[in-house]
PDB file of C-alpha atoms in Angstrom:
ATOM      1  CA  HIS A 224     -67.411 -81.612   9.294  1.00 49.00           C
ATOM      2  CA  THR A 225     -70.561 -82.369   7.233  1.00 45.00           C
ATOM      3  CA  ILE A 226     -72.597 -85.485   8.012  1.00 45.00           C
ATOM      4  CA  PRO A 227     -75.173 -86.331   5.296  1.00 46.00           C
ATOM      5  CA  ASP A 228     -78.117 -88.650   5.905  1.00 46.00           C
ATOM      6  CA  ALA A 229     -80.222 -90.516   3.366  1.00 42.00           C
ATOM      7  CA  GLY A 230     -83.400 -89.236   4.990  1.00 50.00           C
ATOM      8  CA  GLY A 231     -82.749 -85.588   4.076  1.00 72.00           C
ATOM      9  CA  LEU A 232     -80.755 -84.677   7.181  1.00 78.00           C
ATOM     10  CA  VAL A 233     -77.464 -82.800   6.883  1.00 81.00           C
ATOM     11  CA  ILE A 234     -75.403 -81.717   9.909  1.00 80.00           C
ATOM     12  CA  ALA A 235     -72.456 -79.322   9.531  1.00 80.00           C
ATOM     13  CA  THR A 236     -70.169 -78.777  12.520  1.00 82.00           C
ATOM     14  CA  ASP A 237     -67.035 -76.726  13.002  1.00 82.00           C
ATOM     15  CA  GLN A 238     -64.780 -75.983  15.944  1.00 80.00           C
ATOM     16  CA  THR A 239     -61.670 -73.803  16.034  1.00 85.00           C
ATOM     17  CA  SER A 240     -59.389 -72.950  18.913  1.00 83.00           C
ATOM     18  CA  ASP A 241     -56.740 -70.240  18.611  1.00 82.00           C
ATOM     19  CA  GLN A 242     -54.080 -69.489  21.187  1.00 83.00           C
ATOM     20  CA  ILE A 243     -53.223 -65.791  20.991  1.00 83.00           C
ATOM     21  CA  ASN A 244     -50.408 -64.338  23.061  1.00 86.00           C
ATOM     22  CA  SER A 245     -50.778 -60.742  24.222  1.00 88.00           C
ATOM     23  CA  VAL A 246     -47.468 -59.125  25.135  1.00 92.00           C
ATOM     24  CA  VAL A 247     -47.291 -56.482  27.854  1.00 93.00           C
ATOM     25  CA  ASN A 248     -44.346 -54.071  27.706  1.00 94.00           C
ATOM     26  CA  ALA A 249     -44.836 -51.289  30.248  1.00 93.00           C
ATOM     27  CA  GLN A 250     -43.060 -49.187  32.859  1.00 93.00           C
ATOM     28  CA  VAL A 251     -44.192 -49.537  36.479  1.00 94.00           C
ATOM     29  CA  LEU A 252     -42.956 -48.811  40.006  1.00 92.00           C
ATOM     30  CA  ASP A 253     -41.291 -51.528  42.077  1.00 90.00           C
ATOM     31  CA  SER A 254     -41.708 -52.030  45.846  1.00 88.00           C
ATOM     32  CA  ASN A 255     -39.187 -49.205  46.455  1.00 89.00           C
ATOM     33  CA  LEU A 256     -41.127 -46.862  44.160  1.00 90.00           C
ATOM     34  CA  HIS A 257     -38.360 -46.974  41.548  1.00 91.00           C
ATOM     35  CA  GLN A 258     -39.196 -47.144  37.847  1.00 93.00           C
ATOM     36  CA  ALA A 259     -38.915 -50.686  36.488  1.00 93.00           C
ATOM     37  CA  GLY A 260     -39.745 -52.409  33.247  1.00 93.00           C
ATOM     38  CA  PHE A 261     -42.610 -54.904  33.181  1.00 93.00           C
ATOM     39  CA  GLU A 262     -42.821 -57.544  30.451  1.00 93.00           C
ATOM     40  CA  GLN A 263     -45.213 -60.466  30.303  1.00 92.00           C
ATOM     41  CA  ALA A 264     -46.855 -62.660  27.668  1.00 91.00           C
ATOM     42  CA  LEU A 265     -50.434 -63.586  28.487  1.00 89.00           C
ATOM     43  CA  ARG A 266     -52.505 -66.204  26.699  1.00 90.00           C
ATOM     44  CA  SER A 267     -55.776 -65.036  25.192  1.00 88.00           C
ATOM     45  CA  PRO A 268     -57.568 -68.194  23.964  1.00 90.00           C
ATOM     46  CA  LEU A 269     -60.304 -67.833  21.349  1.00 90.00           C
ATOM     47  CA  THR A 270     -62.750 -70.706  20.820  1.00 92.00           C
ATOM     48  CA  THR A 271     -65.452 -70.906  18.149  1.00 93.00           C
ATOM     49  CA  ILE A 272     -68.056 -73.676  17.839  1.00 93.00           C
ATOM     50  CA  THR A 273     -70.800 -73.918  15.190  1.00 93.00           C
ATOM     51  CA  VAL A 274     -73.422 -76.619  14.602  1.00 93.00           C
ATOM     52  CA  SER A 275     -75.854 -76.396  11.675  1.00 92.00           C
ATOM     53  CA  PRO A 276     -78.313 -79.265  11.110  1.00 92.00           C
ATOM     54  CA  ARG A 277     -80.790 -79.126   8.222  1.00 92.00           C
ATOM     55  CA  ILE A 278     -83.786 -81.314   7.347  1.00 92.00           C
ATOM     56  CA  ASP A 279     -85.582 -81.362   3.984  1.00 90.00           C
ATOM     57  CA  LEU A 280     -89.028 -82.997   3.866  1.00 88.00           C
ATOM     58  CA  GLN A 281     -91.570 -83.700   1.160  1.00 86.00           C
ATOM     59  CA  ALA A 282     -94.629 -82.879   3.295  1.00 80.00           C
ATOM     60  CA  ALA A 283     -97.078 -83.505   0.420  1.00 83.00           C
ATOM     61  CA  PRO A 284     -96.868 -84.172  -3.321  1.00 84.00           C
ATOM     62  CA  HIS A 285     -96.739 -80.422  -3.992  1.00 87.00           C
ATOM     63  CA  SER A 286     -95.351 -79.161  -0.671  1.00 89.00           C
ATOM     64  CA  THR A 287     -91.697 -79.062   0.408  1.00 91.00           C
ATOM     65  CA  MET A 288     -90.489 -78.066   3.877  1.00 92.00           C
ATOM     66  CA  THR A 289     -87.002 -77.201   5.120  1.00 93.00           C
ATOM     67  CA  PHE A 290     -85.922 -76.920   8.749  1.00 94.00           C
ATOM     68  CA  ARG A 291     -82.611 -75.271   9.637  1.00 94.00           C
ATOM     69  CA  TYR A 292     -80.940 -74.641  12.974  1.00 95.00           C
ATOM     70  CA  ASN A 293     -77.675 -72.855  13.627  1.00 95.00           C
ATOM     71  CA  PHE A 294     -75.814 -72.765  16.914  1.00 95.00           C
ATOM     72  CA  ALA A 295     -72.697 -70.598  17.260  1.00 95.00           C
ATOM     73  CA  ARG A 296     -70.590 -69.768  20.303  1.00 95.00           C
ATOM     74  CA  ASN A 297     -67.514 -67.546  20.472  1.00 93.00           C
ATOM     75  CA  GLU A 298     -65.530 -67.191  23.672  1.00 93.00           C
ATOM     76  CA  GLN A 299     -62.322 -65.264  24.345  1.00 91.00           C
ATOM     77  CA  GLY A 300     -60.383 -64.962  27.567  1.00 89.00           C
ATOM     78  CA  ASN A 301     -57.945 -62.277  28.691  1.00 89.00           C
ATOM     79  CA  GLY A 302     -58.999 -59.692  26.132  1.00 88.00           C
ATOM     80  CA  GLY A 303     -57.959 -56.059  26.485  1.00 86.00           C
ATOM     81  CA  VAL A 304     -54.363 -56.846  27.515  1.00 90.00           C
ATOM     82  CA  GLY A 305     -51.165 -55.876  25.700  1.00 89.00           C
ATOM     83  CA  GLN A 306     -48.592 -53.111  25.226  1.00 92.00           C
ATOM     84  CA  LEU A 307     -49.206 -50.767  28.196  1.00 93.00           C
ATOM     85  CA  GLU A 308     -52.321 -52.598  29.463  1.00 94.00           C
ATOM     86  CA  LEU A 309     -51.387 -54.761  32.478  1.00 94.00           C
ATOM     87  CA  PRO A 310     -52.935 -58.229  33.112  1.00 93.00           C
ATOM     88  CA  SER A 311     -55.410 -56.733  35.605  1.00 93.00           C
ATOM     89  CA  GLN A 312     -57.068 -55.047  32.611  1.00 93.00           C
ATOM     90  CA  ALA A 313     -58.174 -58.418  31.227  1.00 92.00           C
ATOM     91  CA  PHE A 314     -61.799 -59.268  30.501  1.00 92.00           C
ATOM     92  CA  ASN A 315     -63.604 -62.321  29.141  1.00 93.00           C
ATOM     93  CA  ASN A 316     -66.271 -62.052  26.476  1.00 93.00           C
ATOM     94  CA  SER A 317     -68.702 -64.424  24.826  1.00 95.00           C
ATOM     95  CA  ILE A 318     -71.221 -64.394  21.972  1.00 96.00           C
ATOM     96  CA  LEU A 319     -73.936 -67.058  21.814  1.00 96.00           C
ATOM     97  CA  SER A 320     -76.433 -67.248  18.967  1.00 96.00           C
ATOM     98  CA  ASN A 321     -79.254 -69.626  18.079  1.00 97.00           C
ATOM     99  CA  THR A 322     -81.108 -69.367  14.775  1.00 97.00           C
ATOM    100  CA  VAL A 323     -84.174 -71.380  13.725  1.00 97.00           C
ATOM    101  CA  GLN A 324     -85.474 -71.213  10.146  1.00 96.00           C
ATOM    102  CA  VAL A 325     -88.517 -72.937   8.650  1.00 96.00           C
ATOM    103  CA  THR A 326     -89.555 -72.662   4.996  1.00 95.00           C
ATOM    104  CA  ASN A 327     -92.499 -74.133   3.117  1.00 94.00           C
ATOM    105  CA  SER A 328     -92.945 -74.055  -0.649  1.00 92.00           C
ATOM    106  CA  GLN A 329     -96.293 -75.068  -2.168  1.00 91.00           C
ATOM    107  CA  VAL A 330     -97.126 -75.489  -5.839  1.00 89.00           C
ATOM    108  CA  ILE A 331    -100.795 -74.647  -6.347  1.00 87.00           C
ATOM    109  CA  GLY A 332    -102.032 -75.686  -9.731  1.00 84.00           C
ATOM    110  CA  GLU A 333     -99.879 -74.942 -12.746  1.00 83.00           C
ATOM    111  CA  LYS A 334     -99.555 -71.174 -12.305  1.00 87.00           C
ATOM    112  CA  MET A 335     -99.067 -70.449  -8.611  1.00 90.00           C
ATOM    113  CA  VAL A 336     -96.309 -70.992  -6.052  1.00 92.00           C
ATOM    114  CA  ASN A 337     -96.670 -69.961  -2.397  1.00 94.00           C
ATOM    115  CA  ASP A 338     -93.559 -69.577  -0.220  1.00 94.00           C
ATOM    116  CA  THR A 339     -93.724 -69.128   3.558  1.00 95.00           C
ATOM    117  CA  ARG A 340     -90.618 -68.467   5.669  1.00 96.00           C
ATOM    118  CA  PHE A 341     -90.121 -68.063   9.410  1.00 97.00           C
ATOM    119  CA  GLN A 342     -86.964 -67.185  11.318  1.00 97.00           C
ATOM    120  CA  TYR A 343     -86.116 -66.726  14.994  1.00 98.00           C
ATOM    121  CA  LEU A 344     -82.752 -65.367  16.121  1.00 97.00           C
ATOM    122  CA  ARG A 345     -81.640 -65.437  19.769  1.00 97.00           C
ATOM    123  CA  LEU A 346     -78.397 -63.550  20.463  1.00 97.00           C
ATOM    124  CA  ARG A 347     -76.658 -63.231  23.823  1.00 96.00           C
ATOM    125  CA  THR A 348     -73.490 -61.166  24.296  1.00 96.00           C
ATOM    126  CA  GLY A 349     -71.547 -60.817  27.530  1.00 95.00           C
ATOM    127  CA  GLN A 350     -68.350 -59.261  28.849  1.00 94.00           C
ATOM    128  CA  THR A 351     -66.895 -59.742  32.326  1.00 93.00           C
ATOM    129  CA  PRO A 352     -63.814 -57.846  33.576  1.00 93.00           C
ATOM    130  CA  LEU A 353     -61.227 -59.580  35.737  1.00 91.00           C
ATOM    131  CA  SER A 354     -61.204 -56.693  38.226  1.00 91.00           C
ATOM    132  CA  GLU A 355     -63.759 -54.074  39.219  1.00 91.00           C
ATOM    133  CA  ALA A 356     -61.164 -51.837  40.910  1.00 93.00           C
ATOM    134  CA  PRO A 357     -60.734 -48.244  39.668  1.00 94.00           C
ATOM    135  CA  ALA A 358     -58.643 -47.945  36.520  1.00 94.00           C
ATOM    136  CA  ILE A 359     -55.192 -46.374  36.865  1.00 94.00           C
ATOM    137  CA  VAL A 360     -53.783 -44.689  33.770  1.00 95.00           C
ATOM    138  CA  VAL A 361     -50.205 -43.415  33.856  1.00 95.00           C
ATOM    139  CA  GLN A 362     -49.700 -41.827  30.471  1.00 94.00           C
ATOM    140  CA  GLY A 363     -46.869 -43.349  28.478  1.00 93.00           C
ATOM    141  CA  ALA A 364     -46.130 -45.919  31.226  1.00 94.00           C
ATOM    142  CA  PHE A 365     -48.979 -48.338  32.006  1.00 95.00           C
ATOM    143  CA  THR A 366     -52.698 -48.846  32.471  1.00 95.00           C
ATOM    144  CA  GLY A 367     -53.619 -50.947  35.488  1.00 93.00           C
ATOM    145  CA  GLY A 368     -56.405 -51.549  37.965  1.00 92.00           C
ATOM    146  CA  GLY A 369     -59.763 -52.652  36.622  1.00 91.00           C
ATOM    147  CA  ASN A 370     -60.813 -52.258  33.007  1.00 91.00           C
ATOM    148  CA  ASP A 371     -63.090 -49.227  32.579  1.00 89.00           C
ATOM    149  CA  ARG A 372     -65.120 -51.066  29.937  1.00 89.00           C
ATOM    150  CA  GLY A 373     -66.831 -52.863  32.816  1.00 89.00           C
ATOM    151  CA  ALA A 374     -69.371 -55.649  32.640  1.00 93.00           C
ATOM    152  CA  PHE A 375     -71.708 -55.765  29.652  1.00 94.00           C
ATOM    153  CA  ARG A 376     -74.770 -57.842  28.810  1.00 95.00           C
ATOM    154  CA  ASP A 377     -76.915 -57.716  25.679  1.00 96.00           C
ATOM    155  CA  ARG A 378     -79.987 -59.843  24.913  1.00 97.00           C
ATOM    156  CA  GLN A 379     -81.605 -59.768  21.481  1.00 97.00           C
ATOM    157  CA  ASP A 380     -84.599 -61.699  20.134  1.00 97.00           C
ATOM    158  CA  ARG A 381     -85.724 -61.252  16.543  1.00 97.00           C
ATOM    159  CA  PHE A 382     -88.682 -62.799  14.756  1.00 98.00           C
ATOM    160  CA  GLU A 383     -89.398 -62.626  11.035  1.00 97.00           C
ATOM    161  CA  LEU A 384     -92.298 -64.024   9.007  1.00 97.00           C
ATOM    162  CA  GLN A 385     -92.546 -63.811   5.220  1.00 96.00           C
ATOM    163  CA  ASN A 386     -95.156 -64.969   2.735  1.00 96.00           C
ATOM    164  CA  TYR A 387     -94.857 -64.557  -1.037  1.00 95.00           C
ATOM    165  CA  VAL A 388     -97.025 -65.737  -3.894  1.00 94.00           C
ATOM    166  CA  ALA A 389     -95.699 -66.092  -7.444  1.00 91.00           C
ATOM    167  CA  LEU A 390     -98.494 -66.061 -10.012  1.00 89.00           C
ATOM    168  CA  VAL A 391     -98.516 -66.412 -13.796  1.00 88.00           C
ATOM    169  CA  LEU A 392    -101.355 -64.593 -15.568  1.00 85.00           C
ATOM    170  CA  GLY A 393    -101.082 -64.994 -19.301  1.00 83.00           C
ATOM    171  CA  ALA A 394     -97.958 -63.129 -20.354  1.00 84.00           C
ATOM    172  CA  HIS A 395     -97.602 -61.520 -16.939  1.00 87.00           C
ATOM    173  CA  TYR A 396     -95.704 -62.684 -13.871  1.00 87.00           C
ATOM    174  CA  LEU A 397     -96.732 -61.316 -10.467  1.00 89.00           C
ATOM    175  CA  ASN A 398     -94.865 -61.647  -7.187  1.00 90.00           C
ATOM    176  CA  LEU A 399     -96.960 -60.554  -4.217  1.00 92.00           C
ATOM    177  CA  GLY A 400     -96.346 -60.851  -0.497  1.00 94.00           C
ATOM    178  CA  GLY A 401     -95.334 -59.287   2.768  1.00 95.00           C
ATOM    179  CA  ARG A 402     -92.846 -59.460   5.602  1.00 96.00           C
ATOM    180  CA  LEU A 403     -93.319 -58.969   9.341  1.00 97.00           C
ATOM    181  CA  ARG A 404     -90.402 -58.286  11.677  1.00 97.00           C
ATOM    182  CA  VAL A 405     -90.480 -58.091  15.479  1.00 97.00           C
ATOM    183  CA  GLY A 406     -87.380 -57.396  17.569  1.00 97.00           C
ATOM    184  CA  HIS A 407     -86.493 -57.071  21.237  1.00 96.00           C
ATOM    185  CA  ASP A 408     -83.178 -55.743  22.562  1.00 96.00           C
ATOM    186  CA  ALA A 409     -82.265 -55.351  26.246  1.00 96.00           C
ATOM    187  CA  ASN A 410     -78.784 -54.476  27.407  1.00 94.00           C
ATOM    188  CA  ARG A 411     -76.872 -53.327  30.452  1.00 94.00           C
ATOM    189  CA  SER A 412     -73.460 -51.667  30.438  1.00 93.00           C
ATOM    190  CA  GLU A 413     -71.311 -50.796  33.453  1.00 92.00           C
ATOM    191  CA  ALA A 414     -68.657 -48.929  31.473  1.00 90.00           C
ATOM    192  CA  ASN A 415     -66.802 -46.388  33.615  1.00 90.00           C
ATOM    193  CA  TYR A 416     -68.691 -47.482  36.754  1.00 91.00           C
ATOM    194  CA  ASN A 417     -65.410 -48.317  38.501  1.00 91.00           C
ATOM    195  CA  GLY A 418     -63.908 -44.822  38.105  1.00 92.00           C
ATOM    196  CA  GLU A 419     -60.490 -43.843  36.739  1.00 93.00           C
ATOM    197  CA  TYR A 420     -57.350 -42.115  37.973  1.00 95.00           C
ATOM    198  CA  ILE A 421     -55.148 -40.448  35.370  1.00 96.00           C
ATOM    199  CA  PHE A 422     -51.545 -39.355  35.990  1.00 96.00           C
ATOM    200  CA  PRO A 423     -49.326 -37.546  33.466  1.00 95.00           C
ATOM    201  CA  THR A 424     -46.089 -39.309  34.563  1.00 92.00           C
ATOM    202  CA  LEU A 425     -44.795 -42.102  36.755  1.00 92.00           C
ATOM    203  CA  ARG A 426     -43.331 -39.477  39.087  1.00 90.00           C
ATOM    204  CA  ALA A 427     -46.757 -37.902  39.564  1.00 92.00           C
ATOM    205  CA  TYR A 428     -48.207 -41.354  40.239  1.00 91.00           C
TER     206      TYR A 428
END
């Protein structure tokens, strides 16, 4: 949805929700240690939400400013399940981002334009397994226990500042400026922390 406003404000929003079914079709052992088929359909919902307001302002007769903000969130449950992967292999993941942008354009005299732009991006990514038990892999039959991808967290912050000057000198056109970028990334991964047992057959298991 887009909501315009007479004062220079525009808000764009969007939300989607998908219901995905993951089908498990594996071979396991029953309570008597006999081979048995295992079939199950598991819902894996995926939700996406975005909100993007924007404001345009005439700060001065020769100065225009634009403010933008973008919020986006993606969440999925019961990922990593299907085919030979049993429901205990499920994990939930999420991606959350916030972006702020500010621009200012100034007309200086008849031959010069100065543009300044700033952006800040905040990104957070996370993954949480349903079980932290050791993974059990029986080749050609099933994968159970906890997911060996483990918990994961990633935090990113990025800053960017730009300034450009467009100048007309007689028959010449000059575009001068610079850009500064600063980034920070911190992450933690517990992949394979839970351990893994691998068996060549159900009989060996």
